Amino acid sequence: MGNKWRVLLIVLVFALGGVLAGCKGADQSSGKADSDSKVKLSMMAILYHQQPPKDRAIKEIEKLTNTELDITWVPDAVKEDRLNAALAAGNLPQIVTIQDIKNSSVMNAFRSGMFWEIGDYIKDYPNLNKMNKLINKNVTIDGKLYGIYRERPLSRQGIVIRKDWLDNLNLKTPETLDDLYEVAKAFTENDPDKDGKDDTFGLTDRNDLIYGAFKTLGSYEGMPTDWKESNGTFTPDFMTKEYKDTMDYMKKLRDNGYMNKDFPVTSKTQQQELFSQGKAGIYIGNMVDAVNLRDNASDKSMELEIINRIKGPDGKERVWASGGHNGVFAFPKTSVKSEAELKRILAFFDRIAEEDVYSLMTYGIDGVHYNKGKGKTFTRKESQVKDWQTDIQPLSALIAIDKAYLKNTGDPLRTAYEELTEDNENIIVSNPAESLYSAAESERGDELKKMIDDATYKYMIGEITESQFDKEVEKWETSGGKQIIQEYEEAFKKTK
């Protein structure tokens, strides 16, 4: 049984039973406890950093939430072993973080009724009730909500470009795919760094069709995000015209020397070095990478600009969206035995989404880990970074809803990243199959994806023709792809 559940990640264990029984005047409709009664909460949290946070922030959280926290920090490297031990002992926690909600064993657990379905409860909690509707939809199973999502930005994708190179060549910020191509050409042919040498090129990319340039360029072309749905019929992105248009766009860049020719075997570190060392002037990926690209630059006078909107051939602006989550916090009925216990847990999650608690868990203590500015802004001095990393950053493992109450004004690039990430939500293209489950995809998805990825790279570097690419797509269909399509279409019908 241990192997079936290796994907589960225990983050919180709430020991509530006896405490709830002794809470006088508890509000059973919302799970709010009497202000005089402290609730003891035992938690198992995943430690993604070298050391657990110091007690100071924990004590402040306890004060604000009227709790006594007993947190066991489990190093990330051994989290699965700890989980297996808990499963072998038959001791599931009251709050479980499930990262891969499409794992077959997890799906079976949800469908068998092992976890509480919370869709009818969240309306009673002001912060939970304001959760992003698209992300909530993305984490549903057969249209039912079995947990509180662990929020992540829906889209952080965009372009980082050398603003100083644009200025040197009297070029405007690109607004269309054609503009972007011409900038890549100019960065290659017109000596943008003015050193008199032929030593620069346009786009630097890596061996990643998702978080590298390809998928983002594809969304600019109008390519669907993973799947296209039309009247209940599902088509994978690589069967669309826009996918081939994206391959042709990148092939043309590579053939003409406007990007690194070896991008299919280039790592992310190597990709970023090409930019930071002044060899390339365009980077497409996570917009926050602009900070590292600048900080690691050999030329400290480098000026960067971040772009999140590029018009496609039809004049529309789009960008692909992720699921917007890193799994869910779910609540097994074997350990959360009553609605009263469930409501108290939901009330806790609602409370830590309030500005005072969220800010403490995210930014830290004002004057110690950051400095609050005017309005909804803050700055962090270099001398405060280390304490924030050790005292506060590990607490992110306990956060569900990302409220982002404050904006960092200490770094213009980071401010731009945050603003453009927020703006991306206005132009996102979501995956219609995000909340759907296919057993065939779960079993063979990685294998089949590699088949298409390999064909995509081979086409872009000229090793195969379009007809040969089409044959690989046919092979995908006969190797299990048709079954995936059928299962997604059947699952989609059940949601209607």
Tab-separated table of C-alpha atoms in Angstrom:
chain	number	residue	atom	x	y	z
A	1	MET	CA	0.000	0.000	0.000
A	2	GLY	CA	2.931	2.317	0.666
A	3	ASN	CA	3.850	2.547	-3.010
A	4	LYS	CA	0.287	3.501	-3.935
A	5	TRP	CA	0.430	6.526	-1.706
A	6	ARG	CA	3.964	7.794	-2.274
A	7	VAL	CA	2.631	10.898	-3.976
A	8	LEU	CA	0.938	12.144	-0.851
A	9	LEU	CA	2.740	14.873	1.050
A	10	ILE	CA	1.793	15.406	4.669
A	11	VAL	CA	2.039	19.038	5.604
A	12	LEU	CA	-0.264	19.569	8.565
A	13	VAL	CA	-1.608	17.328	11.317
A	14	PHE	CA	-4.241	18.965	13.460
A	15	ALA	CA	-4.879	17.300	16.830
A	16	LEU	CA	-8.263	18.806	17.475
A	17	GLY	CA	-10.650	16.223	18.878
A	18	GLY	CA	-10.250	16.714	22.603
A	19	VAL	CA	-9.780	20.430	22.295
A	20	LEU	CA	-12.924	20.920	20.257
A	21	ALA	CA	-14.872	18.939	22.803
A	22	GLY	CA	-13.790	21.401	25.464
A	23	CYS	CA	-14.386	24.582	23.492
A	24	LYS	CA	-17.349	26.304	25.144
A	25	GLY	CA	-19.504	28.405	22.896
A	26	ALA	CA	-17.929	27.179	19.665
A	27	ASP	CA	-19.722	28.515	16.601
A	28	GLN	CA	-20.723	25.292	14.855
A	29	SER	CA	-21.716	27.114	11.664
A	30	SER	CA	-18.258	28.522	11.004
A	31	GLY	CA	-15.957	26.514	13.241
A	32	LYS	CA	-14.834	29.582	15.225
A	33	ALA	CA	-13.774	28.752	18.752
A	34	ASP	CA	-14.360	30.737	21.903
A	35	SER	CA	-11.782	33.542	22.109
A	36	ASP	CA	-10.654	32.285	25.535
A	37	SER	CA	-9.882	28.741	24.374
A	38	LYS	CA	-6.578	28.035	22.684
A	39	VAL	CA	-6.651	25.257	20.139
A	40	LYS	CA	-3.654	22.951	20.106
A	41	LEU	CA	-2.591	22.161	16.577
A	42	SER	CA	0.065	19.566	15.845
A	43	MET	CA	1.540	19.863	12.398
A	44	MET	CA	3.933	17.982	10.182
A	45	ALA	CA	5.411	20.485	7.746
A	46	ILE	CA	7.809	19.908	4.893
A	47	LEU	CA	11.137	21.643	5.289
A	48	TYR	CA	12.388	22.920	1.947
A	49	HIS	CA	15.251	24.792	3.566
A	50	GLN	CA	18.281	23.801	5.618
A	51	GLN	CA	16.815	24.688	9.010
A	52	PRO	CA	13.315	25.094	10.481
A	53	PRO	CA	12.210	28.663	11.188
A	54	LYS	CA	13.009	30.166	14.560
A	55	ASP	CA	10.324	30.298	17.231
A	56	ARG	CA	9.752	34.055	17.108
A	57	ALA	CA	7.485	34.030	14.038
A	58	ILE	CA	5.738	30.858	15.225
A	59	LYS	CA	4.895	32.514	18.548
A	60	GLU	CA	3.406	35.487	16.714
A	61	ILE	CA	1.279	33.185	14.546
A	62	GLU	CA	0.036	31.423	17.679
A	63	LYS	CA	-0.928	34.745	19.223
A	64	LEU	CA	-2.810	35.924	16.132
A	65	THR	CA	-4.617	32.619	15.548
A	66	ASN	CA	-5.199	31.777	19.215
A	67	THR	CA	-3.448	28.444	18.815
A	68	GLU	CA	-0.638	26.372	20.252
A	69	LEU	CA	1.379	24.971	17.381
A	70	ASP	CA	3.382	21.782	17.628
A	71	ILE	CA	5.152	21.564	14.270
A	72	THR	CA	7.274	18.646	13.155
A	73	TRP	CA	9.478	19.760	10.278
A	74	VAL	CA	10.215	16.913	7.875
A	75	PRO	CA	13.106	17.431	5.435
A	76	ASP	CA	11.972	17.360	1.831
A	77	ALA	CA	14.352	14.504	0.986
A	78	VAL	CA	12.705	12.076	3.441
A	79	LYS	CA	9.080	13.188	3.245
A	80	GLU	CA	7.983	10.082	1.328
A	81	ASP	CA	9.622	7.729	3.835
A	82	ARG	CA	7.865	9.534	6.682
A	83	LEU	CA	4.588	9.256	4.824
A	84	ASN	CA	5.040	5.543	4.189
A	85	ALA	CA	5.702	4.994	7.876
A	86	ALA	CA	2.504	6.858	8.755
A	87	LEU	CA	0.533	4.843	6.222
A	88	ALA	CA	1.959	1.545	7.472
A	89	ALA	CA	0.850	2.501	10.970
A	90	GLY	CA	-2.622	3.333	9.652
A	91	ASN	CA	-2.321	6.850	10.983
A	92	LEU	CA	-3.444	9.429	8.407
A	93	PRO	CA	-3.299	13.065	9.571
A	94	GLN	CA	-6.276	15.354	9.613
A	95	ILE	CA	-4.807	17.613	6.957
A	96	VAL	CA	-2.886	16.095	4.068
A	97	THR	CA	-1.181	17.924	1.240
A	98	ILE	CA	-1.629	16.038	-2.013
A	99	GLN	CA	0.660	17.373	-4.696
A	100	ASP	CA	-0.314	15.091	-7.569
A	101	ILE	CA	-4.081	15.029	-7.428
A	102	LYS	CA	-4.289	12.997	-10.645
A	103	ASN	CA	-2.343	10.043	-9.334
A	104	SER	CA	-4.532	6.950	-9.763
A	105	SER	CA	-4.440	5.946	-6.090
A	106	VAL	CA	-5.321	9.470	-5.030
A	107	MET	CA	-8.172	9.590	-7.528
A	108	ASN	CA	-9.504	6.308	-6.148
A	109	ALA	CA	-9.300	7.688	-2.613
A	110	PHE	CA	-11.260	10.791	-3.565
A	111	ARG	CA	-13.885	8.833	-5.472
A	112	SER	CA	-14.291	6.274	-2.697
A	113	GLY	CA	-15.299	8.992	-0.239
A	114	MET	CA	-12.154	8.797	1.872
A	115	PHE	CA	-11.823	12.604	1.952
A	116	TRP	CA	-14.286	15.320	2.859
A	117	GLU	CA	-15.906	17.151	-0.049
A	118	ILE	CA	-15.725	20.812	0.985
A	119	GLY	CA	-17.543	22.569	-1.855
A	120	ASP	CA	-20.635	23.215	0.264
A	121	TYR	CA	-18.653	24.576	3.217
A	122	ILE	CA	-16.327	27.241	1.844
A	123	LYS	CA	-19.109	29.792	1.340
A	124	ASP	CA	-19.161	30.260	5.124
A	125	TYR	CA	-15.564	31.535	5.191
A	126	PRO	CA	-14.930	34.968	3.637
A	127	ASN	CA	-11.399	34.313	2.397
A	128	LEU	CA	-12.008	30.759	1.232
A	129	ASN	CA	-15.158	31.934	-0.516
A	130	LYS	CA	-13.049	34.367	-2.564
A	131	MET	CA	-10.686	31.708	-3.853
A	132	ASN	CA	-9.945	31.909	-7.566
A	133	LYS	CA	-12.783	30.147	-9.399
A	134	LEU	CA	-10.579	28.852	-12.213
A	135	ILE	CA	-8.054	27.331	-9.806
A	136	ASN	CA	-10.875	25.820	-7.759
A	137	LYS	CA	-12.219	24.274	-10.951
A	138	ASN	CA	-8.750	22.988	-11.820
A	139	VAL	CA	-8.488	21.014	-8.568
A	140	THR	CA	-11.947	19.466	-8.700
A	141	ILE	CA	-12.377	15.726	-9.170
A	142	ASP	CA	-15.472	14.772	-11.164
A	143	GLY	CA	-16.739	18.268	-10.461
A	144	LYS	CA	-16.283	17.949	-6.675
A	145	LEU	CA	-13.906	19.959	-4.490
A	146	TYR	CA	-11.935	17.791	-2.077
A	147	GLY	CA	-9.442	20.301	-0.762
A	148	ILE	CA	-8.084	23.818	-0.479
A	149	TYR	CA	-5.646	24.555	-3.256
A	150	ARG	CA	-2.024	25.544	-2.624
A	151	GLU	CA	-1.988	28.620	-4.795
A	152	ARG	CA	0.624	29.418	-7.422
A	153	PRO	CA	0.488	32.146	-10.105
A	154	LEU	CA	-1.573	31.114	-13.111
A	155	SER	CA	1.043	32.451	-15.504
A	156	ARG	CA	4.482	33.915	-14.911
A	157	GLN	CA	5.527	33.634	-18.532
A	158	GLY	CA	6.884	36.490	-20.582
A	159	ILE	CA	9.956	37.960	-22.245
A	160	VAL	CA	13.076	39.491	-20.718
A	161	ILE	CA	14.908	41.692	-23.202
A	162	ARG	CA	18.013	43.881	-23.240
A	163	LYS	CA	16.559	47.392	-23.082
A	164	ASP	CA	19.996	48.939	-23.586
A	165	TRP	CA	20.445	46.945	-26.808
A	166	LEU	CA	17.079	48.143	-28.078
A	167	ASP	CA	18.137	51.716	-27.364
A	168	ASN	CA	21.543	51.248	-29.015
A	169	LEU	CA	19.811	50.124	-32.215
A	170	ASN	CA	16.935	52.633	-31.973
A	171	LEU	CA	14.444	49.781	-31.781
A	172	LYS	CA	11.057	49.869	-30.096
A	173	THR	CA	9.865	47.289	-27.600
A	174	PRO	CA	8.416	44.412	-29.674
A	175	GLU	CA	4.631	44.207	-29.709
A	176	THR	CA	4.068	41.391	-32.216
A	177	LEU	CA	5.693	38.094	-33.156
A	178	ASP	CA	7.053	39.745	-36.295
A	179	ASP	CA	8.540	42.537	-34.173
A	180	LEU	CA	10.160	39.970	-31.901
A	181	TYR	CA	11.695	38.163	-34.861
A	182	GLU	CA	13.103	41.410	-36.252
A	183	VAL	CA	14.612	42.274	-32.871
A	184	ALA	CA	16.258	38.835	-32.697
A	185	LYS	CA	17.648	39.450	-36.173
A	186	ALA	CA	18.956	42.903	-35.262
A	187	PHE	CA	20.535	41.629	-32.044
A	188	THR	CA	22.413	39.092	-34.177
A	189	GLU	CA	23.456	41.212	-37.150
A	190	ASN	CA	23.741	44.828	-35.985
A	191	ASP	CA	26.233	44.748	-33.084
A	192	PRO	CA	23.797	45.758	-30.310
A	193	ASP	CA	26.531	46.000	-27.654
A	194	LYS	CA	28.613	48.284	-29.918
A	195	ASP	CA	31.893	46.462	-29.326
A	196	GLY	CA	32.680	46.105	-33.014
A	197	LYS	CA	32.548	42.309	-32.853
A	198	ASP	CA	30.171	39.741	-34.327
A	199	ASP	CA	29.568	38.064	-30.971
A	200	THR	CA	25.865	38.427	-30.151
A	201	PHE	CA	22.590	36.792	-31.136
A	202	GLY	CA	18.898	37.151	-30.346
A	203	LEU	CA	17.142	34.421	-28.381
A	204	THR	CA	18.694	32.072	-25.839
A	205	ASP	CA	16.658	28.931	-25.170
A	206	ARG	CA	16.982	25.535	-23.498
A	207	ASN	CA	15.832	21.912	-23.617
A	208	ASP	CA	12.380	22.603	-22.188
A	209	LEU	CA	9.306	22.873	-24.398
A	210	ILE	CA	7.139	24.001	-21.490
A	211	TYR	CA	9.051	26.516	-19.391
A	212	GLY	CA	11.477	27.503	-22.128
A	213	ALA	CA	10.493	29.595	-25.145
A	214	PHE	CA	8.361	27.150	-27.136
A	215	LYS	CA	5.102	27.026	-25.198
A	216	THR	CA	5.047	30.770	-24.572
A	217	LEU	CA	5.716	31.521	-28.241
A	218	GLY	CA	2.999	28.985	-29.017
A	219	SER	CA	0.472	30.851	-26.909
A	220	TYR	CA	1.379	34.033	-28.801
A	221	GLU	CA	0.677	32.130	-32.043
A	222	GLY	CA	-2.741	31.112	-30.681
A	223	MET	CA	-1.854	27.539	-29.725
A	224	PRO	CA	-4.145	25.983	-27.098
A	225	THR	CA	-2.772	25.218	-23.661
A	226	ASP	CA	-2.173	21.458	-23.909
A	227	TRP	CA	-5.658	20.675	-25.222
A	228	LYS	CA	-8.322	22.288	-27.387
A	229	GLU	CA	-11.959	21.573	-26.564
A	230	SER	CA	-14.737	22.196	-29.065
A	231	ASN	CA	-18.270	20.909	-28.446
A	232	GLY	CA	-16.905	18.136	-26.269
A	233	THR	CA	-14.207	17.070	-28.745
A	234	PHE	CA	-10.621	17.199	-27.490
A	235	THR	CA	-7.559	17.835	-29.653
A	236	PRO	CA	-3.993	17.857	-28.291
A	237	ASP	CA	-2.032	21.039	-28.952
A	238	PHE	CA	0.456	19.318	-31.274
A	239	MET	CA	-2.342	18.443	-33.703
A	240	THR	CA	-3.129	22.125	-34.276
A	241	LYS	CA	-1.895	24.471	-36.989
A	242	GLU	CA	-0.609	26.871	-34.355
A	243	TYR	CA	1.752	24.222	-32.961
A	244	LYS	CA	3.324	23.781	-36.381
A	245	ASP	CA	3.474	27.557	-36.810
A	246	THR	CA	5.438	27.734	-33.562
A	247	MET	CA	7.833	25.026	-34.718
A	248	ASP	CA	8.343	26.923	-37.979
A	249	TYR	CA	8.929	30.197	-36.122
A	250	MET	CA	11.644	28.694	-33.949
A	251	LYS	CA	13.117	26.728	-36.857
A	252	LYS	CA	13.478	29.960	-38.813
A	253	LEU	CA	15.172	31.654	-35.858
A	254	ARG	CA	17.598	28.752	-35.542
A	255	ASP	CA	18.261	28.321	-39.270
A	256	ASN	CA	19.196	31.993	-39.570
A	257	GLY	CA	21.398	31.980	-36.481
A	258	TYR	CA	19.130	34.252	-34.465
A	259	MET	CA	19.086	31.844	-31.509
A	260	ASN	CA	21.458	29.255	-30.046
A	261	LYS	CA	21.488	26.301	-32.429
A	262	ASP	CA	22.127	23.759	-29.677
A	263	PHE	CA	19.082	24.740	-27.604
A	264	PRO	CA	17.714	21.132	-27.504
A	265	VAL	CA	20.731	20.156	-25.372
A	266	THR	CA	21.188	23.449	-23.502
A	267	SER	CA	20.471	23.468	-19.757
A	268	LYS	CA	18.708	26.300	-17.968
A	269	THR	CA	21.977	27.351	-16.332
A	270	GLN	CA	23.715	27.479	-19.701
A	271	GLN	CA	20.781	29.347	-21.224
A	272	GLN	CA	20.892	32.005	-18.531
A	273	GLU	CA	24.676	32.306	-18.774
A	274	LEU	CA	24.385	33.130	-22.476
A	275	PHE	CA	22.169	36.054	-21.503
A	276	SER	CA	24.056	37.210	-18.413
A	277	GLN	CA	27.387	37.068	-20.231
A	278	GLY	CA	26.100	39.436	-22.901
A	279	LYS	CA	25.886	36.968	-25.780
A	280	ALA	CA	22.092	36.865	-26.162
A	281	GLY	CA	19.531	39.621	-25.707
A	282	ILE	CA	16.173	37.821	-25.501
A	283	TYR	CA	15.039	35.362	-22.827
A	284	ILE	CA	11.576	33.783	-22.845
A	285	GLY	CA	10.355	32.041	-19.708
A	286	ASN	CA	9.498	32.917	-16.113
A	287	MET	CA	9.555	36.698	-15.861
A	288	VAL	CA	11.039	36.605	-12.355
A	289	ASP	CA	14.211	35.183	-13.915
A	290	ALA	CA	14.979	38.764	-14.935
A	291	VAL	CA	16.280	39.367	-11.415
A	292	ASN	CA	18.863	36.572	-11.614
A	293	LEU	CA	19.806	37.481	-15.169
A	294	ARG	CA	20.604	41.001	-14.012
A	295	ASP	CA	22.283	40.035	-10.751
A	296	ASN	CA	24.566	37.537	-12.519
A	297	ALA	CA	25.394	39.859	-15.406
A	298	SER	CA	29.040	40.373	-16.311
A	299	ASP	CA	28.085	43.898	-17.406
A	300	LYS	CA	26.588	45.592	-14.362
A	301	SER	CA	25.248	48.430	-16.519
A	302	MET	CA	22.877	46.004	-18.256
A	303	GLU	CA	19.350	47.416	-18.592
A	304	LEU	CA	16.452	44.989	-18.846
A	305	GLU	CA	12.795	45.228	-19.746
A	306	ILE	CA	10.086	42.649	-19.077
A	307	ILE	CA	7.269	42.110	-21.570
A	308	ASN	CA	4.160	40.027	-20.974
A	309	ARG	CA	1.961	40.940	-23.941
A	310	ILE	CA	2.735	40.004	-27.547
A	311	LYS	CA	0.108	40.163	-30.290
A	312	GLY	CA	-0.391	37.025	-32.341
A	313	PRO	CA	-1.159	36.811	-36.075
A	314	ASP	CA	-4.804	37.634	-35.336
A	315	GLY	CA	-3.879	40.669	-33.247
A	316	LYS	CA	-4.904	39.046	-29.954
A	317	GLU	CA	-2.740	38.836	-26.839
A	318	ARG	CA	-2.565	35.493	-25.043
A	319	VAL	CA	-0.377	33.566	-22.648
A	320	TRP	CA	-0.675	29.969	-21.481
A	321	ALA	CA	-1.828	29.203	-17.962
A	322	SER	CA	-0.687	26.584	-15.497
A	323	GLY	CA	-3.152	24.948	-13.141
A	324	GLY	CA	-2.478	27.713	-10.626
A	325	HIS	CA	-1.779	25.284	-7.803
A	326	ASN	CA	0.718	22.879	-6.303
A	327	GLY	CA	-1.840	20.359	-5.130
A	328	VAL	CA	-4.366	20.668	-2.333
A	329	PHE	CA	-4.817	20.401	1.400
A	330	ALA	CA	-7.320	17.547	1.824
A	331	PHE	CA	-9.046	16.174	4.909
A	332	PRO	CA	-9.486	12.387	5.403
A	333	LYS	CA	-12.684	11.305	7.114
A	334	THR	CA	-10.826	8.679	9.126
A	335	SER	CA	-9.151	11.414	11.165
A	336	VAL	CA	-11.523	14.349	10.697
A	337	LYS	CA	-14.518	12.573	12.152
A	338	SER	CA	-17.098	15.343	12.341
A	339	GLU	CA	-18.280	18.474	10.605
A	340	ALA	CA	-17.269	20.453	13.679
A	341	GLU	CA	-13.650	19.355	13.270
A	342	LEU	CA	-13.729	20.064	9.544
A	343	LYS	CA	-15.151	23.528	10.127
A	344	ARG	CA	-12.460	24.329	12.682
A	345	ILE	CA	-9.783	23.362	10.166
A	346	LEU	CA	-11.411	25.462	7.457
A	347	ALA	CA	-11.631	28.360	9.912
A	348	PHE	CA	-7.894	28.120	10.555
A	349	PHE	CA	-7.112	28.280	6.832
A	350	ASP	CA	-9.476	31.216	6.501
A	351	ARG	CA	-7.749	33.019	9.381
A	352	ILE	CA	-4.207	32.618	8.068
A	353	ALA	CA	-5.356	34.237	4.820
A	354	GLU	CA	-6.115	37.458	6.725
A	355	GLU	CA	-3.625	40.253	6.116
A	356	ASP	CA	-1.983	40.236	9.545
A	357	VAL	CA	-1.259	36.486	9.635
A	358	TYR	CA	-0.506	36.139	5.939
A	359	SER	CA	1.895	39.079	6.053
A	360	LEU	CA	3.685	37.578	9.033
A	361	MET	CA	4.024	34.201	7.303
A	362	THR	CA	5.100	35.744	3.995
A	363	TYR	CA	6.993	38.959	4.690
A	364	GLY	CA	7.903	38.491	8.335
A	365	ILE	CA	7.974	40.972	11.196
A	366	ASP	CA	7.956	44.625	10.202
A	367	GLY	CA	11.288	46.229	11.017
A	368	VAL	CA	13.009	42.871	11.372
A	369	HIS	CA	12.461	41.011	8.100
A	370	TYR	CA	11.098	43.852	5.966
A	371	ASN	CA	10.075	47.498	6.164
A	372	LYS	CA	6.518	48.470	5.352
A	373	GLY	CA	6.204	51.541	3.170
A	374	LYS	CA	3.368	53.820	2.182
A	375	GLY	CA	0.152	52.145	1.181
A	376	LYS	CA	0.527	48.489	0.253
A	377	THR	CA	4.277	48.490	-0.333
A	378	PHE	CA	7.394	47.173	1.382
A	379	THR	CA	11.133	47.011	0.972
A	380	ARG	CA	13.705	44.571	2.299
A	381	LYS	CA	17.264	45.602	3.045
A	382	GLU	CA	20.111	43.305	2.132
A	383	SER	CA	20.852	42.967	5.841
A	384	GLN	CA	17.317	41.608	6.403
A	385	VAL	CA	17.372	38.950	3.674
A	386	LYS	CA	19.191	36.246	5.634
A	387	ASP	CA	16.875	36.458	8.648
A	388	TRP	CA	13.844	36.400	6.350
A	389	GLN	CA	15.176	33.294	4.603
A	390	THR	CA	15.759	31.437	7.867
A	391	ASP	CA	12.859	32.730	9.985
A	392	ILE	CA	10.030	33.199	7.493
A	393	GLN	CA	10.539	31.532	4.134
A	394	PRO	CA	9.993	27.950	5.422
A	395	LEU	CA	6.497	29.000	6.541
A	396	SER	CA	5.400	29.116	2.896
A	397	ALA	CA	4.774	25.353	3.218
A	398	LEU	CA	1.774	26.178	5.425
A	399	ILE	CA	0.116	28.747	3.147
A	400	ALA	CA	-2.854	27.912	0.944
A	401	ILE	CA	-4.191	31.177	-0.492
A	402	ASP	CA	-1.650	33.635	-1.898
A	403	LYS	CA	-3.114	37.035	-1.098
A	404	ALA	CA	-0.031	39.177	-1.929
A	405	TYR	CA	-1.158	42.093	0.218
A	406	LEU	CA	2.077	44.053	-0.239
A	407	LYS	CA	4.164	44.977	-3.276
A	408	ASN	CA	7.950	44.990	-3.151
A	409	THR	CA	9.085	48.439	-4.278
A	410	GLY	CA	12.751	47.929	-3.451
A	411	ASP	CA	13.549	46.360	-6.830
A	412	PRO	CA	12.003	47.781	-10.028
A	413	LEU	CA	12.452	44.488	-11.885
A	414	ARG	CA	10.701	42.495	-9.176
A	415	THR	CA	7.936	45.090	-9.041
A	416	ALA	CA	7.491	44.797	-12.802
A	417	TYR	CA	7.413	41.001	-12.558
A	418	GLU	CA	4.686	41.095	-9.905
A	419	GLU	CA	2.571	43.595	-11.832
A	420	LEU	CA	2.886	41.743	-15.139
A	421	THR	CA	2.192	38.372	-13.512
A	422	GLU	CA	-1.026	39.861	-12.181
A	423	ASP	CA	-1.809	41.338	-15.600
A	424	ASN	CA	-1.284	37.935	-17.231
A	425	GLU	CA	-4.507	36.761	-15.597
A	426	ASN	CA	-6.358	39.009	-18.053
A	427	ILE	CA	-5.014	37.162	-21.103
A	428	ILE	CA	-4.505	33.570	-19.948
A	429	VAL	CA	-5.520	30.547	-21.977
A	430	SER	CA	-6.382	27.700	-19.627
A	431	ASN	CA	-6.184	23.967	-20.219
A	432	PRO	CA	-9.721	22.528	-20.596
A	433	ALA	CA	-8.452	19.122	-19.431
A	434	GLU	CA	-6.787	20.439	-16.271
A	435	SER	CA	-9.394	18.975	-13.928
A	436	LEU	CA	-10.064	15.855	-15.990
A	437	TYR	CA	-8.590	12.423	-15.404
A	438	SER	CA	-7.420	9.835	-17.905
A	439	ALA	CA	-6.086	6.515	-16.665
A	440	ALA	CA	-4.189	6.070	-19.928
A	441	GLU	CA	-2.538	9.463	-19.522
A	442	SER	CA	-1.619	8.653	-15.928
A	443	GLU	CA	-0.032	5.371	-16.992
A	444	ARG	CA	1.599	6.302	-20.296
A	445	GLY	CA	1.490	10.085	-20.488
A	446	ASP	CA	5.197	10.676	-19.878
A	447	GLU	CA	6.214	8.084	-22.457
A	448	LEU	CA	3.866	9.491	-25.077
A	449	LYS	CA	4.876	13.076	-24.321
A	450	LYS	CA	8.530	12.215	-24.939
A	451	MET	CA	7.566	10.816	-28.336
A	452	ILE	CA	6.084	14.167	-29.377
A	453	ASP	CA	8.807	16.229	-27.693
A	454	ASP	CA	11.520	14.352	-29.586
A	455	ALA	CA	9.690	14.825	-32.873
A	456	THR	CA	9.233	18.528	-32.141
A	457	TYR	CA	12.931	19.074	-31.514
A	458	LYS	CA	13.904	17.030	-34.567
A	459	TYR	CA	11.619	19.095	-36.773
A	460	MET	CA	12.952	22.400	-35.471
A	461	ILE	CA	16.590	21.409	-36.062
A	462	GLY	CA	15.815	20.004	-39.505
A	463	GLU	CA	16.264	16.295	-38.850
A	464	ILE	CA	12.730	15.367	-39.934
A	465	THR	CA	10.168	16.812	-42.330
A	466	GLU	CA	6.579	17.833	-41.644
A	467	SER	CA	5.282	14.539	-43.029
A	468	GLN	CA	7.642	12.633	-40.750
A	469	PHE	CA	6.401	14.694	-37.804
A	470	ASP	CA	2.833	13.781	-38.776
A	471	LYS	CA	3.781	10.101	-38.734
A	472	GLU	CA	5.044	10.480	-35.168
A	473	VAL	CA	1.684	11.999	-34.260
A	474	GLU	CA	-0.050	8.986	-35.805
A	475	LYS	CA	2.236	6.735	-33.777
A	476	TRP	CA	1.201	8.673	-30.655
A	477	GLU	CA	-2.441	7.995	-31.473
A	478	THR	CA	-1.981	4.255	-31.957
A	479	SER	CA	0.270	3.934	-28.887
A	480	GLY	CA	-2.401	5.129	-26.477
A	481	GLY	CA	-3.130	8.693	-27.544
A	482	LYS	CA	-6.569	7.904	-28.934
A	483	GLN	CA	-7.482	6.313	-25.627
A	484	ILE	CA	-6.396	9.444	-23.761
A	485	ILE	CA	-8.567	11.586	-26.027
A	486	GLN	CA	-11.537	9.273	-25.526
A	487	GLU	CA	-11.133	9.231	-21.737
A	488	TYR	CA	-10.883	13.019	-21.544
A	489	GLU	CA	-14.003	13.393	-23.670
A	490	GLU	CA	-15.894	10.939	-21.473
A	491	ALA	CA	-14.705	12.691	-18.308
A	492	PHE	CA	-15.710	16.057	-19.764
A	493	LYS	CA	-19.250	14.826	-20.431
A	494	LYS	CA	-19.610	13.872	-16.764
A	495	THR	CA	-18.944	17.476	-15.720
A	496	LYS	CA	-21.843	18.787	-17.802
